[in-house]
PDB file of C-alpha atoms in Angstrom:
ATOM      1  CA  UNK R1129       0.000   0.000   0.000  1.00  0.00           C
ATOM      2  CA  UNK R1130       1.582   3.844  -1.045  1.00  0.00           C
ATOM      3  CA  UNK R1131       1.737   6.053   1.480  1.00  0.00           C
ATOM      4  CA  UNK R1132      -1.178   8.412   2.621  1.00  0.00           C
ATOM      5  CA  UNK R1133       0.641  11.744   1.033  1.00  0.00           C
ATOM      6  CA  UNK R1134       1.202   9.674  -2.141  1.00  0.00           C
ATOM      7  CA  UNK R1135      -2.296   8.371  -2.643  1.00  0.00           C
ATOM      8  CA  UNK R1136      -3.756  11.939  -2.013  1.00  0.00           C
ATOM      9  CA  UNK R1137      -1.387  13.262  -4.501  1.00  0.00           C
ATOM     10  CA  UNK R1138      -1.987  11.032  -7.890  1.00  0.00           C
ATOM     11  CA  UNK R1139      -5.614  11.227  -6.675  1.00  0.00           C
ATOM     12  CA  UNK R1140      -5.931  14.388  -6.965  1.00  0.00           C
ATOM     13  CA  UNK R1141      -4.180  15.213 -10.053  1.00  0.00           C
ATOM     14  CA  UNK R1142      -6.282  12.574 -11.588  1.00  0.00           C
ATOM     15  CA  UNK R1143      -9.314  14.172 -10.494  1.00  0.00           C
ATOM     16  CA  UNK R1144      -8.540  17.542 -11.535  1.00  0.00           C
ATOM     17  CA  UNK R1145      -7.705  16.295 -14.901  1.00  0.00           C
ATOM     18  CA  UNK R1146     -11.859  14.167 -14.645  1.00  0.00           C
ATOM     19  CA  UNK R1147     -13.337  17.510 -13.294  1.00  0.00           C
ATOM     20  CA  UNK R1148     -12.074  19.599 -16.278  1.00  0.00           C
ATOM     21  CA  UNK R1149     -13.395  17.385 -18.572  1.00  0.00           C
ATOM     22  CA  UNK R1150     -16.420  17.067 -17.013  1.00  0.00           C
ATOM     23  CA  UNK R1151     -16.655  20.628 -16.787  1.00  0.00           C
ATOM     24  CA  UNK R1152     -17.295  21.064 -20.704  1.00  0.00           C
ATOM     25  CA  UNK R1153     -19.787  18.762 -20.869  1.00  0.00           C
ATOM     26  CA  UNK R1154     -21.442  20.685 -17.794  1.00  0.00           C
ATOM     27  CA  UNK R1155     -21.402  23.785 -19.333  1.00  0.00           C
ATOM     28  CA  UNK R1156     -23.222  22.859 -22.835  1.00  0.00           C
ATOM     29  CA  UNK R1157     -25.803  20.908 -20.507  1.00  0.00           C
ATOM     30  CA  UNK R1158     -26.009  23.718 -17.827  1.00  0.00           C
ATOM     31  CA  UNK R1159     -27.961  26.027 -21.028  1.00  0.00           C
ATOM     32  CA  UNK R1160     -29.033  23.852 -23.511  1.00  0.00           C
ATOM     33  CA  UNK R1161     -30.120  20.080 -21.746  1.00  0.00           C
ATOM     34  CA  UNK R1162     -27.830  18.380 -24.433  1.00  0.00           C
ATOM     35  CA  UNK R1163     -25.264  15.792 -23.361  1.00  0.00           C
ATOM     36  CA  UNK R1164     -22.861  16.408 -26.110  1.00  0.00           C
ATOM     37  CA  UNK R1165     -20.934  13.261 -26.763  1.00  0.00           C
ATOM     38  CA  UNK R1166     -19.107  15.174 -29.412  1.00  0.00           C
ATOM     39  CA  UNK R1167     -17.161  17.083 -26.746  1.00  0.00           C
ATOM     40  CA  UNK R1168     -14.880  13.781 -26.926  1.00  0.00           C
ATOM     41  CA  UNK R1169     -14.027  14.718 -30.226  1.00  0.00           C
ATOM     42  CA  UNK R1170     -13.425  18.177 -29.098  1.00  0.00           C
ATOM     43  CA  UNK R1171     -10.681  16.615 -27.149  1.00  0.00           C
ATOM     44  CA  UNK R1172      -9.503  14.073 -30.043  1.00  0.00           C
ATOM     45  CA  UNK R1173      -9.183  17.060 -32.471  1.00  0.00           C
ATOM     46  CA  UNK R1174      -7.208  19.080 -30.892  1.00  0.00           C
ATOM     47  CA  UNK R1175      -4.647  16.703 -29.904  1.00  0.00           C
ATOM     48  CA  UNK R1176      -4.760  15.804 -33.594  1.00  0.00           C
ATOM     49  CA  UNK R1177      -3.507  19.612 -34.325  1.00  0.00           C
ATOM     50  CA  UNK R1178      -0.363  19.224 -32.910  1.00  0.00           C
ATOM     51  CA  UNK R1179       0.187  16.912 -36.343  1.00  0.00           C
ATOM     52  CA  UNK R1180      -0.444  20.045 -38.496  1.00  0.00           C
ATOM     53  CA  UNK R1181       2.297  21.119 -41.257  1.00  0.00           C
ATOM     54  CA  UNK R1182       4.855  22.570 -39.532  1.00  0.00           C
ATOM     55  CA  UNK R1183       4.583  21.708 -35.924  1.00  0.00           C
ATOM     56  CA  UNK R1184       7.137  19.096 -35.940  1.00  0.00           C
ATOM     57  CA  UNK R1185       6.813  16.322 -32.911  1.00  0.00           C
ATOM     58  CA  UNK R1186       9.451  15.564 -30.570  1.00  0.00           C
ATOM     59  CA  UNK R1187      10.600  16.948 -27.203  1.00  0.00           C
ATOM     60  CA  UNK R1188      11.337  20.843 -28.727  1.00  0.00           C
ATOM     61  CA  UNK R1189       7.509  21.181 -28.513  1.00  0.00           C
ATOM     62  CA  UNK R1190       8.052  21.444 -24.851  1.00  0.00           C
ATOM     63  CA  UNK R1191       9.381  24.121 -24.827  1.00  0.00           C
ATOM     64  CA  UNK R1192       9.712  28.129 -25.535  1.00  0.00           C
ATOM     65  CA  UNK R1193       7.845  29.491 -28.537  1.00  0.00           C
ATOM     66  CA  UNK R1194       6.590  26.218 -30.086  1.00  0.00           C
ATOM     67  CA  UNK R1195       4.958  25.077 -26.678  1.00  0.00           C
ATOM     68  CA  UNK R1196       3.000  28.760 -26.968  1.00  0.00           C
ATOM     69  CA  UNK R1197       1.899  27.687 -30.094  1.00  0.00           C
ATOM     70  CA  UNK R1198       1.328  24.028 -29.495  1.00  0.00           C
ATOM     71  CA  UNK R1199      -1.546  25.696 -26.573  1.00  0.00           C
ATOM     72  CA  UNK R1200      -2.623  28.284 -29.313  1.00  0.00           C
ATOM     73  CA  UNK R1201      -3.220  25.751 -32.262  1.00  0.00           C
ATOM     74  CA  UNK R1202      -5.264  23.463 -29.585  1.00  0.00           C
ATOM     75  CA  UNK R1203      -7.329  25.926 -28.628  1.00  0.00           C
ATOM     76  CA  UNK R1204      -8.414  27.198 -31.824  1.00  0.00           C
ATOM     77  CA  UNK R1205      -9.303  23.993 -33.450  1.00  0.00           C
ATOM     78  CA  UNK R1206     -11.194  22.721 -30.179  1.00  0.00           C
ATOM     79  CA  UNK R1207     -12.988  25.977 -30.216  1.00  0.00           C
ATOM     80  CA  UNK R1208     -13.320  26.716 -33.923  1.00  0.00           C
ATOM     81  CA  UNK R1209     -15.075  23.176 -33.692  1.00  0.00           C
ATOM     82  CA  UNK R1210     -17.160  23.403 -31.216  1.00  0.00           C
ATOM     83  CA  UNK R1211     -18.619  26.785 -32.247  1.00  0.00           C
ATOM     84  CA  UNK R1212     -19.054  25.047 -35.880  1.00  0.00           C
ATOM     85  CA  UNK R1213     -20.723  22.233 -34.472  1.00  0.00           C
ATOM     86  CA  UNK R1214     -23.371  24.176 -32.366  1.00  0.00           C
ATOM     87  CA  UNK R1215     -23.873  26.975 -35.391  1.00  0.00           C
ATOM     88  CA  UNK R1216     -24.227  23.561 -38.112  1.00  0.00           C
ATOM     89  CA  UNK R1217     -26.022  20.224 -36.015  1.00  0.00           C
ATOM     90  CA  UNK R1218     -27.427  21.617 -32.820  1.00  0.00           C
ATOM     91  CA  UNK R1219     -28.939  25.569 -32.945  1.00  0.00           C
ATOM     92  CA  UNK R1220     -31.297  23.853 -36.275  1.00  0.00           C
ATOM     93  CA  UNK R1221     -32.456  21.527 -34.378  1.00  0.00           C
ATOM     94  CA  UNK R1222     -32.610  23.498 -30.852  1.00  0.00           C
ATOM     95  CA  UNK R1223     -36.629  23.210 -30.767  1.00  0.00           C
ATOM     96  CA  UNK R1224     -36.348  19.242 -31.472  1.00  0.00           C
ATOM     97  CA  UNK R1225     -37.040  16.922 -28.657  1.00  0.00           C
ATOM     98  CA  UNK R1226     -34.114  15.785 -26.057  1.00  0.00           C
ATOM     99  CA  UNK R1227     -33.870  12.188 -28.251  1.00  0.00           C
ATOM    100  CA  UNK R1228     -33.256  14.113 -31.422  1.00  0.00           C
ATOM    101  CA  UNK R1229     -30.560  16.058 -30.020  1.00  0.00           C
ATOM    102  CA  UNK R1230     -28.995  13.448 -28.238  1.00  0.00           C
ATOM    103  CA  UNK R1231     -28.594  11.392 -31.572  1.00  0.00           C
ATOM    104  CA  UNK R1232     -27.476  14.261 -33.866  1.00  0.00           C
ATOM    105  CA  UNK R1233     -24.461  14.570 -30.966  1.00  0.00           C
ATOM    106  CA  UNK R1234     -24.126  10.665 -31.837  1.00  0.00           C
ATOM    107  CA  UNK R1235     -23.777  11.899 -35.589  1.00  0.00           C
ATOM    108  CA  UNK R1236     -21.441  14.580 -34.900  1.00  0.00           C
ATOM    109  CA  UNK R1237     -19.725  12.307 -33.436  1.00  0.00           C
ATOM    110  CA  UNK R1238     -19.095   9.825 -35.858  1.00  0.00           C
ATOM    111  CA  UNK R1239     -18.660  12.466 -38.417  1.00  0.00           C
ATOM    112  CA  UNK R1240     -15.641  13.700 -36.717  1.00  0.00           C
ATOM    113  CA  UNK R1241     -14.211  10.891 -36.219  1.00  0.00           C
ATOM    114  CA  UNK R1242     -14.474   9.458 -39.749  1.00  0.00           C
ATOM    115  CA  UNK R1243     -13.230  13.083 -40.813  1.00  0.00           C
ATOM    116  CA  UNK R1244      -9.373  11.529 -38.495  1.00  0.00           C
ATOM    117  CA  UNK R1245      -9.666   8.500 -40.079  1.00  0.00           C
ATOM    118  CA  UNK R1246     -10.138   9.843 -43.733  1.00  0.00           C
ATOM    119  CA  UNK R1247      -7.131  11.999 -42.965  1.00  0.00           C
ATOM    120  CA  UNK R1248      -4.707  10.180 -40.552  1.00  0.00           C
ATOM    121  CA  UNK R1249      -5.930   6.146 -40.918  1.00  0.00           C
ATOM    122  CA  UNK R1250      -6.654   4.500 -38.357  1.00  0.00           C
ATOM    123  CA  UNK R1251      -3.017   3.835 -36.311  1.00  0.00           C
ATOM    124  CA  UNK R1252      -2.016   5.460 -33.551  1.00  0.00           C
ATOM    125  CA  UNK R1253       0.734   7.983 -33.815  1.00  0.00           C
ATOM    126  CA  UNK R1254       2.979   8.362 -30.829  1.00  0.00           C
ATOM    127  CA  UNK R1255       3.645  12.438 -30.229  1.00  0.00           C
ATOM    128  CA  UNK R1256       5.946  13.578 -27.221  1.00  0.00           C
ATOM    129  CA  UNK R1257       4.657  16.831 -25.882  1.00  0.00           C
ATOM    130  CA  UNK R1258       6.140  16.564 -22.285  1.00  0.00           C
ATOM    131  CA  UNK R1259       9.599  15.092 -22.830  1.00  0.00           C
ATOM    132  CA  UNK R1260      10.605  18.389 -20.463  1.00  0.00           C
ATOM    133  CA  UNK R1261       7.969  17.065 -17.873  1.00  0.00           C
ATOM    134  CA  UNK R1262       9.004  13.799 -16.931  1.00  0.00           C
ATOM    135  CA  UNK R1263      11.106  14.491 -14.156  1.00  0.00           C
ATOM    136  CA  UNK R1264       9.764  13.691 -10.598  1.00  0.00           C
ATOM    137  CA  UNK R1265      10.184  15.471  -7.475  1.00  0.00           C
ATOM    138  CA  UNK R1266      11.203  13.509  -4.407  1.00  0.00           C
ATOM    139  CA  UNK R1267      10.141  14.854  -0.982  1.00  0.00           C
ATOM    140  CA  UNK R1268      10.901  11.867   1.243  1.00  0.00           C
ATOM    141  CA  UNK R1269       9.114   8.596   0.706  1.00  0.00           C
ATOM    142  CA  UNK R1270       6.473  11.277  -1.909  1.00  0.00           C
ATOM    143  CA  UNK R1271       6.892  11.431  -5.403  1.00  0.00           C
ATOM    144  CA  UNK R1272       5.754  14.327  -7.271  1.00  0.00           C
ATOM    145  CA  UNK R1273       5.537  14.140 -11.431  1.00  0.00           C
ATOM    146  CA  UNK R1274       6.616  17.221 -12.368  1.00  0.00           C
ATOM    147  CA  UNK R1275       3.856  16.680 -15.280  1.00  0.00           C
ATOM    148  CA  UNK R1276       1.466  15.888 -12.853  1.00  0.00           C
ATOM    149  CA  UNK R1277       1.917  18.987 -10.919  1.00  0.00           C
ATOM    150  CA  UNK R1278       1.658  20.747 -14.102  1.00  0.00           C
ATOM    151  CA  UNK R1279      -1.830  19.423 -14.995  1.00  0.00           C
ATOM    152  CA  UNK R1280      -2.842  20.479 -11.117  1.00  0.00           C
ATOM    153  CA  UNK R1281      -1.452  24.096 -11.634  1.00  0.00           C
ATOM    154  CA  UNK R1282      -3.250  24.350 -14.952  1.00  0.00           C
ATOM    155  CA  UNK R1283      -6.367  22.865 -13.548  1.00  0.00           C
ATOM    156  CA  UNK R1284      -6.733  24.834 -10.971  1.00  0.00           C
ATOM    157  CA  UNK R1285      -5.936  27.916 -12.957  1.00  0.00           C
ATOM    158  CA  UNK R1286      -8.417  26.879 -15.633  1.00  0.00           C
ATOM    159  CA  UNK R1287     -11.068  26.419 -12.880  1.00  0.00           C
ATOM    160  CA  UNK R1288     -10.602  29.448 -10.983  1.00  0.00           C
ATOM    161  CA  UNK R1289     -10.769  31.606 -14.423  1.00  0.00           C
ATOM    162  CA  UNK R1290     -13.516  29.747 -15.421  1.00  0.00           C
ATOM    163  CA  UNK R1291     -15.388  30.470 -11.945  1.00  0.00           C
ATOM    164  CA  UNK R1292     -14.147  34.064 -11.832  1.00  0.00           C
ATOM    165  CA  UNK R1293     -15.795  34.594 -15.570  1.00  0.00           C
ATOM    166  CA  UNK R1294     -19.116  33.066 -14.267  1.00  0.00           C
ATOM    167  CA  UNK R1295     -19.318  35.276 -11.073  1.00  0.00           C
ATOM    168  CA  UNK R1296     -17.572  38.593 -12.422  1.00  0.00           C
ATOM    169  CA  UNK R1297     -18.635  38.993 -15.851  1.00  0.00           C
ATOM    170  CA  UNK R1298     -21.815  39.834 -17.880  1.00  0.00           C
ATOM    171  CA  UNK R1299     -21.607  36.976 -20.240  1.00  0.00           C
ATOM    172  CA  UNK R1300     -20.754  34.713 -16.754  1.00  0.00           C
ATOM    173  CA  UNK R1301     -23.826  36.375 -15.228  1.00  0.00           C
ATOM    174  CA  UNK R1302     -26.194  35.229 -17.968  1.00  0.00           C
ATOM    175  CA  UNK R1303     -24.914  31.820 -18.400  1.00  0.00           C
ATOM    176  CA  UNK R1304     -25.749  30.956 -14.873  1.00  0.00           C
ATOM    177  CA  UNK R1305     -29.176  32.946 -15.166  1.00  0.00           C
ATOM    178  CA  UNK R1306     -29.604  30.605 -18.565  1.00  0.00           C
ATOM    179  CA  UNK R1307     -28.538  27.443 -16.516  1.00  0.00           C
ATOM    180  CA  UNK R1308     -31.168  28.200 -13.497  1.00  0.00           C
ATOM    181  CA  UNK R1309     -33.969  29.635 -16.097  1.00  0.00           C
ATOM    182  CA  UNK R1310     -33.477  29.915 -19.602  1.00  0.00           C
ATOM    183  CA  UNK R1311     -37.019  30.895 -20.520  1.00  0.00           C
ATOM    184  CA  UNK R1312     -36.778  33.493 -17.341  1.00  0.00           C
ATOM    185  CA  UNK R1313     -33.465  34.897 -18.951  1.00  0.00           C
ATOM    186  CA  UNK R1314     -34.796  35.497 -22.548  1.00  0.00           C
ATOM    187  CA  UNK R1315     -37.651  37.619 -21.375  1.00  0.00           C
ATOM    188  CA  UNK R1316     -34.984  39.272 -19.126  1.00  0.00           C
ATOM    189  CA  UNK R1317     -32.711  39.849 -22.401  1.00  0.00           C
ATOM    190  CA  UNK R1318     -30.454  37.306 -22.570  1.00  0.00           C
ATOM    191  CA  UNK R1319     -29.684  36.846 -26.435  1.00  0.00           C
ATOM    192  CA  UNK R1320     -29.859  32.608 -26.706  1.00  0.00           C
ATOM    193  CA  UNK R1321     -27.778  32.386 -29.488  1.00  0.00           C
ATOM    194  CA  UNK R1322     -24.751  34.507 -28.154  1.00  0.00           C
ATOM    195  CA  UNK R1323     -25.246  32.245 -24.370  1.00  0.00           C
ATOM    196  CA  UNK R1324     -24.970  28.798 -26.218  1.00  0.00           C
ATOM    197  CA  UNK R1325     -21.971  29.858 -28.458  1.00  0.00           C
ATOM    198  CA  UNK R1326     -20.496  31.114 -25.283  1.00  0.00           C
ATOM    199  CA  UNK R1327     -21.097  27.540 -23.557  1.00  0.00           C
ATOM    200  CA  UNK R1328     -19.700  25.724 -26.527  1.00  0.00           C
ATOM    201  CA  UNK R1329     -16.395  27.742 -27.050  1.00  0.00           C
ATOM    202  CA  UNK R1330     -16.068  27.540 -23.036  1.00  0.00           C
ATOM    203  CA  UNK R1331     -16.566  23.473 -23.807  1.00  0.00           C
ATOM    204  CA  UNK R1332     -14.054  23.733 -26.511  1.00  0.00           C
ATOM    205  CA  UNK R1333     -11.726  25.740 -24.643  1.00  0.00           C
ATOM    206  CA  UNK R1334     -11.944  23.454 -21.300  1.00  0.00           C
ATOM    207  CA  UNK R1335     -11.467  20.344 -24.266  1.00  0.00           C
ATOM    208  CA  UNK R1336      -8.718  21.630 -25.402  1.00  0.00           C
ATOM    209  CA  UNK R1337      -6.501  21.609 -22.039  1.00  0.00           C
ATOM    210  CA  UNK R1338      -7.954  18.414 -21.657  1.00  0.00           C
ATOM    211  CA  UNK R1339      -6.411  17.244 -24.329  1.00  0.00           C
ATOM    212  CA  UNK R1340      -3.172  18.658 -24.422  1.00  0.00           C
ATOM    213  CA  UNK R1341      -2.545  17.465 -20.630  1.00  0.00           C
ATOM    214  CA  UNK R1342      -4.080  13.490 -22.194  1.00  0.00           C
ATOM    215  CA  UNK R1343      -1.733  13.578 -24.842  1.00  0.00           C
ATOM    216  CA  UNK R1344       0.960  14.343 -22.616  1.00  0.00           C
ATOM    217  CA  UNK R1345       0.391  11.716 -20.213  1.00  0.00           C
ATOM    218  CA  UNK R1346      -0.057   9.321 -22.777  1.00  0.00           C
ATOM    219  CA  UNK R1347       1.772  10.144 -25.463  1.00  0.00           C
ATOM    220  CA  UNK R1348      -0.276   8.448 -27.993  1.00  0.00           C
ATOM    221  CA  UNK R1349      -3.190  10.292 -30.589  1.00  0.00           C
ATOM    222  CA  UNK R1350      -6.081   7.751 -31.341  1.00  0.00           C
ATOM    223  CA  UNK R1351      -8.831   8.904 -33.634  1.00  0.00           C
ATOM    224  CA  UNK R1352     -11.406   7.714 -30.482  1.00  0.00           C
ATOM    225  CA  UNK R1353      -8.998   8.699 -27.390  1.00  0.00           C
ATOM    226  CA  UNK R1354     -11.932  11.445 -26.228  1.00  0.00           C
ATOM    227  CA  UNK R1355     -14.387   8.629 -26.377  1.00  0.00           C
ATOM    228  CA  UNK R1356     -13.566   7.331 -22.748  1.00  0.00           C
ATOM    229  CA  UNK R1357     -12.935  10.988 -21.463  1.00  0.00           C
ATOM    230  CA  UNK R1358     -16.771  12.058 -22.612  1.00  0.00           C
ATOM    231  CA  UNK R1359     -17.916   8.853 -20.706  1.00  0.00           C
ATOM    232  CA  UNK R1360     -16.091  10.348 -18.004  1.00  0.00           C
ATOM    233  CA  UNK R1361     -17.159  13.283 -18.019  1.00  0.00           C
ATOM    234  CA  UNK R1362     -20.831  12.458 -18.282  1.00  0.00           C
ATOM    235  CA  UNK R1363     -21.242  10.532 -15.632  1.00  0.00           C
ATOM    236  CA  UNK R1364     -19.168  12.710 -13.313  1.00  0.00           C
ATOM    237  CA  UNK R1365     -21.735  15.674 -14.176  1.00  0.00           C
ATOM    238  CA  UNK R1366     -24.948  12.694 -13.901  1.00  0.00           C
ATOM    239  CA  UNK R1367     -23.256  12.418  -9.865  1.00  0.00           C
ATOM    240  CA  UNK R1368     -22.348  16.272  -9.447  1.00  0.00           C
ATOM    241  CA  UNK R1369     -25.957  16.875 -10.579  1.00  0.00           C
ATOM    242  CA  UNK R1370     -26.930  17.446 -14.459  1.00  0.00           C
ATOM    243  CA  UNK R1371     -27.206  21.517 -14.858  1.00  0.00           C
ATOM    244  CA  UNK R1372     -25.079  22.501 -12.296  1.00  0.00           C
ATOM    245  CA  UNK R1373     -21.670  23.765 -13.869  1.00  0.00           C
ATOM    246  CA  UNK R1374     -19.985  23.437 -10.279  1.00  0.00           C
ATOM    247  CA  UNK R1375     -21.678  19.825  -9.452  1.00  0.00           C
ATOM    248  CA  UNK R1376     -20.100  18.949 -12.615  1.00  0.00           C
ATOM    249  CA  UNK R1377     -16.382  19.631 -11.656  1.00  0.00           C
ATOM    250  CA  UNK R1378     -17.076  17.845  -8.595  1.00  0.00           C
ATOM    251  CA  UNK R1379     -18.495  14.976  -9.821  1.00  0.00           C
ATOM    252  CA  UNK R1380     -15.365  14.772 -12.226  1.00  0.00           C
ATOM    253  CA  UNK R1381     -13.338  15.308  -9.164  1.00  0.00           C
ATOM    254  CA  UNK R1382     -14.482  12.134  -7.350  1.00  0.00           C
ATOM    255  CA  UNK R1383     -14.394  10.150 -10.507  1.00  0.00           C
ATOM    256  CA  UNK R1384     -10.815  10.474 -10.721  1.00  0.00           C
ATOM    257  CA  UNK R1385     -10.097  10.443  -7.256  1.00  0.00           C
ATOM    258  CA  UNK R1386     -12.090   6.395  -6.614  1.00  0.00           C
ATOM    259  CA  UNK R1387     -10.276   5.525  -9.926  1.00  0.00           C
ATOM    260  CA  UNK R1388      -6.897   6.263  -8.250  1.00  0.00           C
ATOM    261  CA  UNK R1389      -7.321   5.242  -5.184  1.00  0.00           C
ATOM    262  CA  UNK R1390      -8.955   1.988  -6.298  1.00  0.00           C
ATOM    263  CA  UNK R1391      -5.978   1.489  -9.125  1.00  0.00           C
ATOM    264  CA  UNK R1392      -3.564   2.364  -5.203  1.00  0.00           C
ATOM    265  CA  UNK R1393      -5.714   0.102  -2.893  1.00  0.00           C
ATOM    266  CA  UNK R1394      -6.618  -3.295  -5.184  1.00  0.00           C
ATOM    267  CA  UNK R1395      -4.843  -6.421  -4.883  1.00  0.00           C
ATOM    268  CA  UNK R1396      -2.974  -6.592  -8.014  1.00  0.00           C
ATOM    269  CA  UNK R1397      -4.985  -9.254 -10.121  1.00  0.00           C
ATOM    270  CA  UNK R1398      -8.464  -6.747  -9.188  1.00  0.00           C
ATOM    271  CA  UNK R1399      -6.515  -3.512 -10.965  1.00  0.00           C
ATOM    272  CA  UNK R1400      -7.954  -4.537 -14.045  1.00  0.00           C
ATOM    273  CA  UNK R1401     -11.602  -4.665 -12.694  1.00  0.00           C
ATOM    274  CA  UNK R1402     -10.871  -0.799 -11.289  1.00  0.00           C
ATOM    275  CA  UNK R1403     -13.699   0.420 -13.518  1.00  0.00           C
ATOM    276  CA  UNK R1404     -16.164  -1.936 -12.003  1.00  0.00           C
ATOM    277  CA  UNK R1405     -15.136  -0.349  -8.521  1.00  0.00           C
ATOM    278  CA  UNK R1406     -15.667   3.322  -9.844  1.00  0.00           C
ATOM    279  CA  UNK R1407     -18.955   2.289 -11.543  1.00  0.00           C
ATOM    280  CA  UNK R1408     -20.011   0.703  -8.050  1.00  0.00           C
ATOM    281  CA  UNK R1409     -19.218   4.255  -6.138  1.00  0.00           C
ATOM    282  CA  UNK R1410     -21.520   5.550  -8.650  1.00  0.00           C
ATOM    283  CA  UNK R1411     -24.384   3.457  -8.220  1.00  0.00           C
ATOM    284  CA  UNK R1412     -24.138   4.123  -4.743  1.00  0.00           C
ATOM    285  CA  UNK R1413     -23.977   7.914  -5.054  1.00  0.00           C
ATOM    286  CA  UNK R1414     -26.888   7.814  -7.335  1.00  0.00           C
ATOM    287  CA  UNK R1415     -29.054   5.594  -4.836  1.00  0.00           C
ATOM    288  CA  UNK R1416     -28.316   8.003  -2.170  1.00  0.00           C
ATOM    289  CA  UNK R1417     -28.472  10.891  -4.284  1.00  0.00           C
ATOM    290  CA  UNK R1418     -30.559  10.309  -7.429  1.00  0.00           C
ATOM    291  CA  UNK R1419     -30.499  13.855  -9.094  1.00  0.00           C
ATOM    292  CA  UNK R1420     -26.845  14.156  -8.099  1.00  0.00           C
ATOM    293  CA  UNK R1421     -24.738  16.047  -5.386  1.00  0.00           C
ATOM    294  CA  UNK R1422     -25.269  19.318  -6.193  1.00  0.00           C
ATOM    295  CA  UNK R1423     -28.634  19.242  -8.696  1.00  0.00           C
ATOM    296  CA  UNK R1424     -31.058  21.822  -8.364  1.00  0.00           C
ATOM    297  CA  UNK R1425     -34.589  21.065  -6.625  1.00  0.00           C
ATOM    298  CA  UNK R1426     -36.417  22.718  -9.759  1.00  0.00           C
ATOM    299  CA  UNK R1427     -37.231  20.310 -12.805  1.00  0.00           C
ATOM    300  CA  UNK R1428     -34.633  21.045 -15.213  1.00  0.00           C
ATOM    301  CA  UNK R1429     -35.861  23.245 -18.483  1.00  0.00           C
ATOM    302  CA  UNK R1430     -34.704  22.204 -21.933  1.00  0.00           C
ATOM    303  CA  UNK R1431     -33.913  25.033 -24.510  1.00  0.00           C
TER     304      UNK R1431
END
């Protein structure tokens, strides 16, 4: 068994990683009552940009200028696409019923996906994006990644942002008056078009970290690598409580924190049966809690 200090450590940089994830689902869902499974595509693309013309791959992209841009070329695809996606599949068929929706994210989906495949095949392509981040701090008997403690720092700088925009800014202000009420907000004067862009390039945004901290860790790009991480990031916001942006990034939170501790705390021949574990924790959570930690006591409105 690791020590205490370690456990808490690779916990919680896991679930940091989980709750910014599930964040960008939360935040589409939080407006609109769509769980957008092509927010793992989100992710998949923009680790995918890093193999654009004149990147190059190796351990340079760590560093200086081309690590700038690395974070800059990211970001714009993740957001680019998610903006495209809500303007072409989702605001024509914003007056369709939940199913419809749900399915044309299904599409989306797909249709990204096929888009890698047409262009990259179907192998994986190894990419090294943190060859300046795999040293390891040693604090007695406690190990710290220094990659690890990047994805914490950038977590928690990506959350607090995120917060501060919700509680400090106009455009914050109405996406949390569109998340409690979005018929209440429109008569109020909330524009609906300009509040769900805003929610998607927030989604694309928070999918873009998420990838380029993924990538990093695993060093591998997989044309269906952000399928897992939207499973992950759905069912942390089902536990946080579905349309509640900061139930979300808890739910995430715990995800990855019983998915480390079980991968810790398991006899080694039940490691591979982790998931079953996590899924357990969830049942459980949901039997206790059935609308989720955090979910509001008012019957959630659909765009």
């Amino acid at each position: 068994m690791p020590p205490l200090m370690q456990l808490v450590f690779d916990a919680v940089s896991l679930g940091a990683l989980y709750a910014l994830a599930a964040l960008g689902v939360g935040l589409v869902f939080g407006v609109m009552r769509l769980i957008n499974f092509a927010y793992g595509d989100y992710v998949t693309w923009a680790g995918y940009a890093l193999l654009l013309p004149g990147m190059g791959l190796g351990a340079s992209l760590a560093g200086g200028l081309l690590a700038a841009l690395m974070v800059v070329i990211a970001v714009a695809v993740a957001v680019g696409l998610a903006l495209a996606t809500e303007r072409a599949a989702f605001r024509p068929l914003r007056d369709a019923d939940p199913a419809t929706l749900l399915i044309a994210s299904f599409g989306v989906s797909h249709l990204l996906q096929n888009l890698i495949l047409m262009t990259w095949g179907a192998r994986p392509r190894s990419v090294d994006i943190g060859g300046a981040l795999t040293g390891v701090i040693r604090i007695g008997d406690l190990r710290l990644a220094v990659l690890d403690l990047v994805t914490l720092g950038a977590c928690a700088a990506l959350m607090i942002g995120l917060f501060g925009l919700l509680r400090r800014t106009a455009i914050g202000v109405q996406l949390r008056a569109a998340a409690e009420n979005f018929s209440m907000a429109r008569l109020l004067g909330v524009r609906a078009d300009v509040i769900i862009a805003a929610a998607f390039a927030l989604s694309g945004l928070m999918a873009a970290f998420v990838s380029l901290l993924f990538v990093a860790k695993t060093g591998v790009l997989d044309y269906r690598m952000g399928v897992p991480l939207v499973l992950v990031a759905f069912i942390g916001a089902v536990i946080g409580g579905l349309g509640d942006i900061f139930g979300a990034a808890l739910g995430g939170f715990l995800i990855g924190a019983v998915s480390m501790t079980a991968q810790h705390l398991l006899p080694p021949d039940l490691r591979e049966a982790r998931d079953a574990f996590v899924f357990a924790f969830v049942v459980l959570v949901l039997l206790a809690r059935p609308r989720g930690l955090m979910a509001s006591r008012k019957t959630l409105e659909r765009v």
